[in-house]
CSV table of C-alpha atoms in Angstrom, one decimal:
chain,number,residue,atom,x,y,z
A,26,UNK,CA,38.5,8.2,0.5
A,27,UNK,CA,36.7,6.7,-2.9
A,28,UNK,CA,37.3,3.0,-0.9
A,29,UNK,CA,35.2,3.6,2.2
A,30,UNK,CA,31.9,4.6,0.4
A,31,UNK,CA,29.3,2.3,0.1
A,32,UNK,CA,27.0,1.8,-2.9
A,33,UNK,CA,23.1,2.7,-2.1
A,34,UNK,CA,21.7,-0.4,-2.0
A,35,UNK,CA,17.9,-1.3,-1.0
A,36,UNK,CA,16.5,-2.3,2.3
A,37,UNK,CA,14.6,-5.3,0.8
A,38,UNK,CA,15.8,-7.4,-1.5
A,39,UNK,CA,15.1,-7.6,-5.0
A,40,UNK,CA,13.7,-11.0,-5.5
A,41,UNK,CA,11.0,-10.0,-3.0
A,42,UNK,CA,9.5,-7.1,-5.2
A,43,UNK,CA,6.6,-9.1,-7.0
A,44,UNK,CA,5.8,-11.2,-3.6
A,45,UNK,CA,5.2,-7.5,-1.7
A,46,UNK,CA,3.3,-6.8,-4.8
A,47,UNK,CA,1.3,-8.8,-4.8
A,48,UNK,CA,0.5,-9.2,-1.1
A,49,UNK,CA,0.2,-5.3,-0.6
A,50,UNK,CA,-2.4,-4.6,-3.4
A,51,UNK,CA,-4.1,-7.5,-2.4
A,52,UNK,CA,-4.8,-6.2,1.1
A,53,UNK,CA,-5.6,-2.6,-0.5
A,54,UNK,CA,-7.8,-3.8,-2.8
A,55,UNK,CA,-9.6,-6.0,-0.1
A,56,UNK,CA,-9.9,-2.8,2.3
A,57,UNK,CA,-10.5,-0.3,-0.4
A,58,UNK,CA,-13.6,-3.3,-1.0
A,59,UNK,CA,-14.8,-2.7,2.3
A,60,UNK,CA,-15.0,0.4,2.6
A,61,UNK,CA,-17.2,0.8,-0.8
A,62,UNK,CA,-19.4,-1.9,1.3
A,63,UNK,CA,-19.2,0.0,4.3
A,64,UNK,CA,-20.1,3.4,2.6
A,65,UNK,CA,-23.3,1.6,0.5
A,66,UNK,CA,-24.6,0.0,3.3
A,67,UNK,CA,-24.6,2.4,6.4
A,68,UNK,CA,-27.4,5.4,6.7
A,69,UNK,CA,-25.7,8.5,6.9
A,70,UNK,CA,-26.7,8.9,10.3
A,71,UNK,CA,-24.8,5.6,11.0
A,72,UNK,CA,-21.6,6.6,9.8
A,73,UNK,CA,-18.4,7.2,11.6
A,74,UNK,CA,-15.6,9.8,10.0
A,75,UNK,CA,-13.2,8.1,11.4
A,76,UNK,CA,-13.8,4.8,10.3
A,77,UNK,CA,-14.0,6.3,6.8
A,78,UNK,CA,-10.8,8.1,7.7
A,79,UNK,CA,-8.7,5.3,9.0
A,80,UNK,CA,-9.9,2.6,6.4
A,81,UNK,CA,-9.1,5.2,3.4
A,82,UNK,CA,-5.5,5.9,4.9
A,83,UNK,CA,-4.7,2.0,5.6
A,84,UNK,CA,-5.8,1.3,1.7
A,85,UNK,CA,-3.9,4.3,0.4
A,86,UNK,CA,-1.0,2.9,2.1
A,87,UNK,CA,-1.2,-0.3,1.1
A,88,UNK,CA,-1.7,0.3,-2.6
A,89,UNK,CA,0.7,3.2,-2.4
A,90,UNK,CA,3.4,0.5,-1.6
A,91,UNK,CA,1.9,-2.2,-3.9
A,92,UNK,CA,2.0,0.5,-6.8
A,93,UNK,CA,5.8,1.1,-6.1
A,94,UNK,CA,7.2,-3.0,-5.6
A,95,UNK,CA,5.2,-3.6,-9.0
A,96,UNK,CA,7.0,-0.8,-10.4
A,97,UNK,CA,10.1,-2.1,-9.3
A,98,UNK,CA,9.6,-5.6,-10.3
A,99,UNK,CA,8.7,-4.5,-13.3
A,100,UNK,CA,12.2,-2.6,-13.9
A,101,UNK,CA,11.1,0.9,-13.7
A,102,UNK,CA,13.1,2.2,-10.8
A,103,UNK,CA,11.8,5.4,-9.1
């Protein structure tokens, strides 16, 4: 029974943490850039909720991500 179970392994490989670091806060930083652009230089009458919506989620995600593969390249394992 102890011989068929698996250790939990992850789905990406380790030596690929600081790449997807880097990458994924890269791009959240870039869309969290434009959306401080977007939000100085539109009238409030221009503006679009879900623009604002959808470009806050996609940079949450992406630094959400970025956060936790620099975590894990750094060693802290959560």
């Amino acid at each position: 029974m102890a011989q068929s179970v698996k250790p939990v392994t992850s789905p990406v490989p380790i030596a690929w943490y600081p790449t997807l670091a880097v990458i994924m806060l890269a791009i959240g930083l870039t869309v969290t850039a434009s959306f401080f652009i977007y939000e100085a230089t539109a009238s409030r009458k221009s503006r679009s909720l879900f623009k604002e919506l959808t470009t806050g989620a996609v940079a949450s995600v992406f630094l959400g991500f970025g956060s936790l593969f620099l975590l894990l390249a750094c060693g802290v394992y959560v």
